[in-house]
Every structure is written in C-alpha cells, then in structure tokens.
C-alpha cells in the first residue's frame, strides 16, 4: 500500500481506493478535483510481452511477474503503474460512443479525464500550465527544471520511457496519460504531455501501433 510520509504533511485531503487500499492525496484546481499521485492500481503482474489487444500493466524497471514484489519497488511508490490503452480503458474496446459514467481504470467516484476537462484545467491555469503543474526541484526532474512552481498542487513527475518497462533515465520527460474523444466518427486516442522544456500543456496523438506503451494515469473526481 502507498502510505504518506512526513513530506506529505501538507496533504490534508486523502482518498482510499477500496480495491487495494491505496491512498491518494487530492487537490482542488479551479472547479476540478485531481489526484496528486499517479494511479497505482495493479490488478495483474507487470508484463512487457503479449498481443497489443491485451490490457497491460507496467512498473518502471520491473521485469518479473509477481505483483507483491512490484509493489515494494521504489519506482512503484514514486511513479505508480503505467497502463497501456486497453488497461487504462479497463477493457473497453474501440467504440464511437463512450458511456457517460465510464470510469475506466480509476476507482469509484473518479474517472479518466476527457479532453474537455484537460482544456478546462489549462484554461484555469493559463498559458504556462506545465510550469504550474510540475513538482519543484530536481529530486525527480532533470536540473534545472526551469520555471516549475507547482502552484496548482498537481505535482507532476517525470514518467514514461521509450519502452514499457524501461527505468526512467535522468533526462526523461513526463507523459501523462491519454484522454478519449470522438473525432470524425473514429475512436481517437491522445495523451497529455508535460515536460520540463515547454510551458505548454500539450495534447498529442497516440498512433495505433504505440497503444501498447505504458503511460501514467491521473484520475479526476466525478
């Protein structure tokens, strides 16, 4: 279970996921409530192999198949779990309409943010959204982590590697998972990019052949 240490003493609002009793501090940003940690729900053993049509769960640098062992690694504690597209969608296959109340991999009362919700967040924070969302300092981000203030309280960390289970190198940027949208009657997949170079919160397309890669998930409250 992810517990809170003394460095988390400013986090007064905490949600407990009933599925595995993970604890998630959360913060109100404008009219939205966001988790301050990446989702760490790990229902199956991490996997770096298998067909692209399977949900997959990854933990940085962990290449064994034991869930309990994965959960005691430093990377699990710090970065949570990486989910490929199908895992993030919790088994929902490509469709033209997503159920309004579909929470995806998030716990009850929370859901994977839509593009409209990311747009609302960026509108509230302004043009330098990335700077206001990144954890300050260089404990996790590459020095000098220019401009980071984390004044929103979102506390974004650097995340995704070039391959699903690769441990993050020092220069790694942060990719924060995926939203869903319907465009031209096609099921399109995107991810939100936060990095220490650009101040902008960017929305980028995920190619069909890259949807087995793992990305971090942040849940937003219903």
Short mmCIF file of C-alpha atoms in Angstrom, two decimals:
data_model
loop_
_atom_site.label_atom_id
_atom_site.label_comp_id
_atom_site.label_asym_id
_atom_site.label_seq_id
_atom_site.Cartn_x
_atom_site.Cartn_y
_atom_site.Cartn_z
CA UNK A 1 0.00 0.00 0.00
CA UNK A 2 1.23 3.51 -0.76
CA UNK A 3 1.42 5.35 2.55
CA UNK A 4 2.03 9.01 3.30
CA UNK A 5 5.30 10.07 4.88
CA UNK A 6 6.30 13.23 6.73
CA UNK A 7 6.95 15.05 3.47
CA UNK A 8 3.23 14.68 2.70
CA UNK A 9 2.10 16.52 5.81
CA UNK A 10 0.55 19.34 3.78
CA UNK A 11 -1.85 16.85 2.14
CA UNK A 12 -4.97 17.02 4.27
CA UNK A 13 -7.43 15.50 1.78
CA UNK A 14 -6.85 11.81 1.07
CA UNK A 15 -8.92 9.25 -0.83
CA UNK A 16 -8.62 5.49 -0.19
CA UNK A 17 -9.17 3.14 -3.12
CA UNK A 18 -11.34 0.31 -1.79
CA UNK A 19 -9.90 -2.12 -4.35
CA UNK A 20 -6.41 -2.24 -2.83
CA UNK A 21 -6.44 0.40 -0.05
CA UNK A 22 -4.03 2.70 -1.83
CA UNK A 23 -4.09 6.27 -0.52
CA UNK A 24 -4.30 9.23 -2.89
CA UNK A 25 -3.96 12.84 -1.75
CA UNK A 26 -6.07 15.12 -3.90
CA UNK A 27 -6.23 18.81 -4.69
CA UNK A 28 -8.89 21.21 -5.95
CA UNK A 29 -7.82 23.21 -9.01
CA UNK A 30 -10.49 25.65 -10.10
CA UNK A 31 -13.73 23.65 -10.21
CA UNK A 32 -11.95 20.29 -10.57
CA UNK A 33 -10.57 17.80 -8.05
CA UNK A 34 -7.46 15.86 -9.13
CA UNK A 35 -5.40 13.12 -7.53
CA UNK A 36 -1.92 14.33 -6.59
CA UNK A 37 -0.34 10.93 -7.20
CA UNK A 38 -0.26 8.77 -10.30
CA UNK A 39 -2.65 5.86 -10.13
CA UNK A 40 -1.00 2.77 -8.59
CA UNK A 41 -3.74 0.15 -9.04
CA UNK A 42 -2.04 -3.07 -10.17
CA UNK A 43 -4.57 -5.88 -10.77
CA UNK A 44 -2.16 -8.14 -12.67
CA UNK A 45 1.53 -8.85 -12.85
CA UNK A 46 3.54 -6.36 -14.92
CA UNK A 47 4.13 -7.56 -18.47
CA UNK A 48 6.37 -6.45 -21.32
CA UNK A 49 5.09 -9.05 -23.75
CA UNK A 50 1.84 -10.24 -25.24
CA UNK A 51 -0.52 -9.16 -28.01
CA UNK A 52 -1.39 -5.49 -28.41
CA UNK A 53 -5.04 -6.44 -27.92
CA UNK A 54 -4.45 -7.28 -24.23
CA UNK A 55 -4.54 -4.84 -21.31
CA UNK A 56 -1.03 -4.46 -19.90
CA UNK A 57 0.33 -3.01 -16.67
CA UNK A 58 3.94 -1.92 -16.17
CA UNK A 59 6.17 -0.80 -13.31
CA UNK A 60 9.40 1.01 -14.22
CA UNK A 61 12.38 -1.29 -14.25
CA UNK A 62 10.43 -4.32 -13.01
CA UNK A 63 10.62 -7.34 -15.28
CA UNK A 64 9.37 -10.16 -13.05
CA UNK A 65 5.79 -11.41 -12.72
CA UNK A 66 4.98 -11.03 -9.02
CA UNK A 67 2.55 -8.26 -8.10
CA UNK A 68 3.61 -8.17 -4.45
CA UNK A 69 7.27 -7.76 -5.42
CA UNK A 70 6.40 -4.99 -7.89
CA UNK A 71 4.57 -3.08 -5.17
CA UNK A 72 7.62 -2.81 -2.91
CA UNK A 73 9.86 -1.22 -5.53
CA UNK A 74 10.87 2.43 -5.30
CA UNK A 75 9.61 3.13 -8.81
CA UNK A 76 6.15 1.79 -7.95
CA UNK A 77 5.98 4.03 -4.90
CA UNK A 78 7.18 7.11 -6.76
CA UNK A 79 5.59 6.76 -10.21
CA UNK A 80 2.71 4.33 -9.70
CA UNK A 81 1.68 1.99 -12.52
CA UNK A 82 1.92 2.51 -16.28
CA UNK A 83 -1.11 1.41 -18.30
CA UNK A 84 -1.41 0.71 -21.97
CA UNK A 85 -4.52 2.00 -23.71
CA UNK A 86 -6.70 -1.06 -23.09
CA UNK A 87 -5.65 -1.27 -19.45
CA UNK A 88 -6.40 2.43 -18.94
CA UNK A 89 -9.81 1.95 -20.51
CA UNK A 90 -10.37 -1.07 -18.25
CA UNK A 91 -11.27 -3.38 -21.10
CA UNK A 92 -13.49 -1.06 -23.12
CA UNK A 93 -12.78 -1.75 -26.77
CA UNK A 94 -12.75 0.86 -29.51
CA UNK A 95 -16.17 2.38 -29.97
CA UNK A 96 -17.77 5.52 -31.32
CA UNK A 97 -19.53 6.31 -28.04
CA UNK A 98 -18.07 6.01 -24.55
CA UNK A 99 -20.60 5.50 -21.74
CA UNK A 100 -21.11 8.76 -19.87
CA UNK A 101 -20.37 7.23 -16.48
CA UNK A 102 -17.46 5.05 -17.59
CA UNK A 103 -14.65 5.46 -15.07
CA UNK A 104 -12.02 3.46 -16.96
CA UNK A 105 -9.25 2.17 -14.65
CA UNK A 106 -9.98 4.78 -11.98
CA UNK A 107 -11.70 3.87 -8.69
CA UNK A 108 -15.36 4.53 -7.95
CA UNK A 109 -16.08 8.23 -7.75
CA UNK A 110 -13.22 9.08 -10.14
CA UNK A 111 -12.63 8.80 -13.88
CA UNK A 112 -10.06 9.22 -16.64
CA UNK A 113 -10.15 12.90 -17.66
CA UNK A 114 -11.66 13.81 -21.01
CA UNK A 115 -10.17 16.29 -23.43
CA UNK A 116 -12.75 18.87 -22.33
CA UNK A 117 -11.58 18.50 -18.73
CA UNK A 118 -7.94 18.97 -19.72
CA UNK A 119 -8.97 22.07 -21.67
CA UNK A 120 -10.79 23.41 -18.60
CA UNK A 121 -7.66 22.81 -16.49
CA UNK A 122 -5.43 24.63 -18.95
CA UNK A 123 -7.91 27.49 -19.22
CA UNK A 124 -7.90 27.88 -15.44
CA UNK A 125 -4.11 27.72 -15.08
CA UNK A 126 -3.28 29.86 -18.11
CA UNK A 127 -0.62 29.64 -20.78
CA UNK A 128 2.17 28.30 -18.53
CA UNK A 129 0.12 25.34 -17.32
CA UNK A 130 3.07 22.91 -17.33
CA UNK A 131 5.20 25.10 -15.07
CA UNK A 132 2.37 25.39 -12.58
CA UNK A 133 1.81 21.61 -12.51
CA UNK A 134 5.37 20.25 -12.22
CA UNK A 135 6.92 19.21 -8.94
CA UNK A 136 9.60 21.73 -7.99
CA UNK A 137 13.26 20.92 -7.51
CA UNK A 138 15.41 18.25 -9.13
CA UNK A 139 14.77 15.19 -6.97
CA UNK A 140 12.84 13.69 -9.88
CA UNK A 141 13.08 16.25 -12.69
CA UNK A 142 16.27 16.93 -14.62
CA UNK A 143 18.15 20.03 -13.44
CA UNK A 144 17.42 22.89 -13.65
CA UNK A 145 13.66 22.16 -14.02
CA UNK A 146 13.25 25.70 -15.23
CA UNK A 147 10.08 27.57 -14.31
CA UNK A 148 8.47 24.86 -12.19
CA UNK A 149 6.36 26.27 -9.36
CA UNK A 150 3.72 23.55 -8.75
CA UNK A 151 1.46 26.35 -7.59
CA UNK A 152 -1.53 24.29 -8.71
CA UNK A 153 -0.61 21.46 -6.34
CA UNK A 154 -0.84 18.91 -9.18
CA UNK A 155 2.74 17.69 -8.53
CA UNK A 156 3.54 16.16 -11.93
CA UNK A 157 6.56 13.84 -12.02
CA UNK A 158 8.70 12.69 -14.97
CA UNK A 159 7.40 9.42 -16.28
CA UNK A 160 7.27 7.37 -19.43
CA UNK A 161 10.23 5.58 -21.05
CA UNK A 162 10.86 4.65 -24.66
CA UNK A 163 9.92 1.06 -23.87
CA UNK A 164 7.26 -0.01 -21.41
CA UNK A 165 9.37 -1.39 -18.56
CA UNK A 166 12.49 0.70 -19.02
CA UNK A 167 13.60 2.52 -15.89
CA UNK A 168 13.40 6.30 -16.40
CA UNK A 169 16.74 7.85 -17.39
CA UNK A 170 17.70 11.20 -15.82
CA UNK A 171 16.69 13.17 -18.91
CA UNK A 172 13.25 11.59 -19.16
CA UNK A 173 10.29 13.87 -19.78
CA UNK A 174 6.81 13.35 -18.44
CA UNK A 175 3.86 11.98 -20.38
CA UNK A 176 0.58 11.98 -18.54
CA UNK A 177 -1.93 9.61 -19.99
CA UNK A 178 -4.32 9.71 -22.56
CA UNK A 179 -7.78 11.13 -22.83
CA UNK A 180 -10.53 9.88 -25.07
CA UNK A 181 -12.52 11.70 -27.69
CA UNK A 182 -14.66 11.07 -30.73
CA UNK A 183 -13.43 12.61 -33.96
CA UNK A 184 -14.96 12.02 -37.40
CA UNK A 185 -16.83 9.01 -36.01
CA UNK A 186 -13.49 7.35 -35.23
CA UNK A 187 -12.20 6.35 -31.81
CA UNK A 188 -9.13 8.55 -31.34
CA UNK A 189 -6.53 8.25 -28.59
CA UNK A 190 -4.43 11.08 -27.24
CA UNK A 191 -2.06 11.71 -24.38
CA UNK A 192 -1.24 14.84 -22.45
CA UNK A 193 2.41 15.83 -22.38
CA UNK A 194 4.01 17.74 -19.52
CA UNK A 195 7.73 18.30 -19.79
CA UNK A 196 10.48 20.49 -18.36
CA UNK A 197 11.21 22.23 -21.66
CA UNK A 198 7.84 23.64 -22.72
CA UNK A 199 5.50 25.64 -20.52
CA UNK A 200 2.54 24.41 -22.54
CA UNK A 201 0.24 21.54 -21.69
CA UNK A 202 0.25 19.61 -24.97
CA UNK A 203 -2.26 17.11 -26.37
CA UNK A 204 -0.66 14.61 -28.75
CA UNK A 205 -1.98 11.77 -30.85
CA UNK A 206 -1.12 8.17 -29.94
CA UNK A 207 -0.52 6.09 -33.06
CA UNK A 208 -2.33 2.78 -33.30
CA UNK A 209 0.94 0.84 -33.15
CA UNK A 210 2.02 2.64 -29.94
CA UNK A 211 -1.02 1.95 -27.79
CA UNK A 212 0.70 -0.94 -26.03
CA UNK A 213 3.15 1.51 -24.42
CA UNK A 214 2.55 2.40 -20.80
CA UNK A 215 1.58 5.85 -19.58
CA UNK A 216 0.83 7.29 -16.18
CA UNK A 217 -2.77 7.92 -15.16
CA UNK A 218 -4.14 10.77 -13.09
CA UNK A 219 -7.79 10.47 -12.13
CA UNK A 220 -10.25 13.35 -11.77
CA UNK A 221 -13.20 13.28 -9.38
CA UNK A 222 -16.71 12.71 -10.76
#
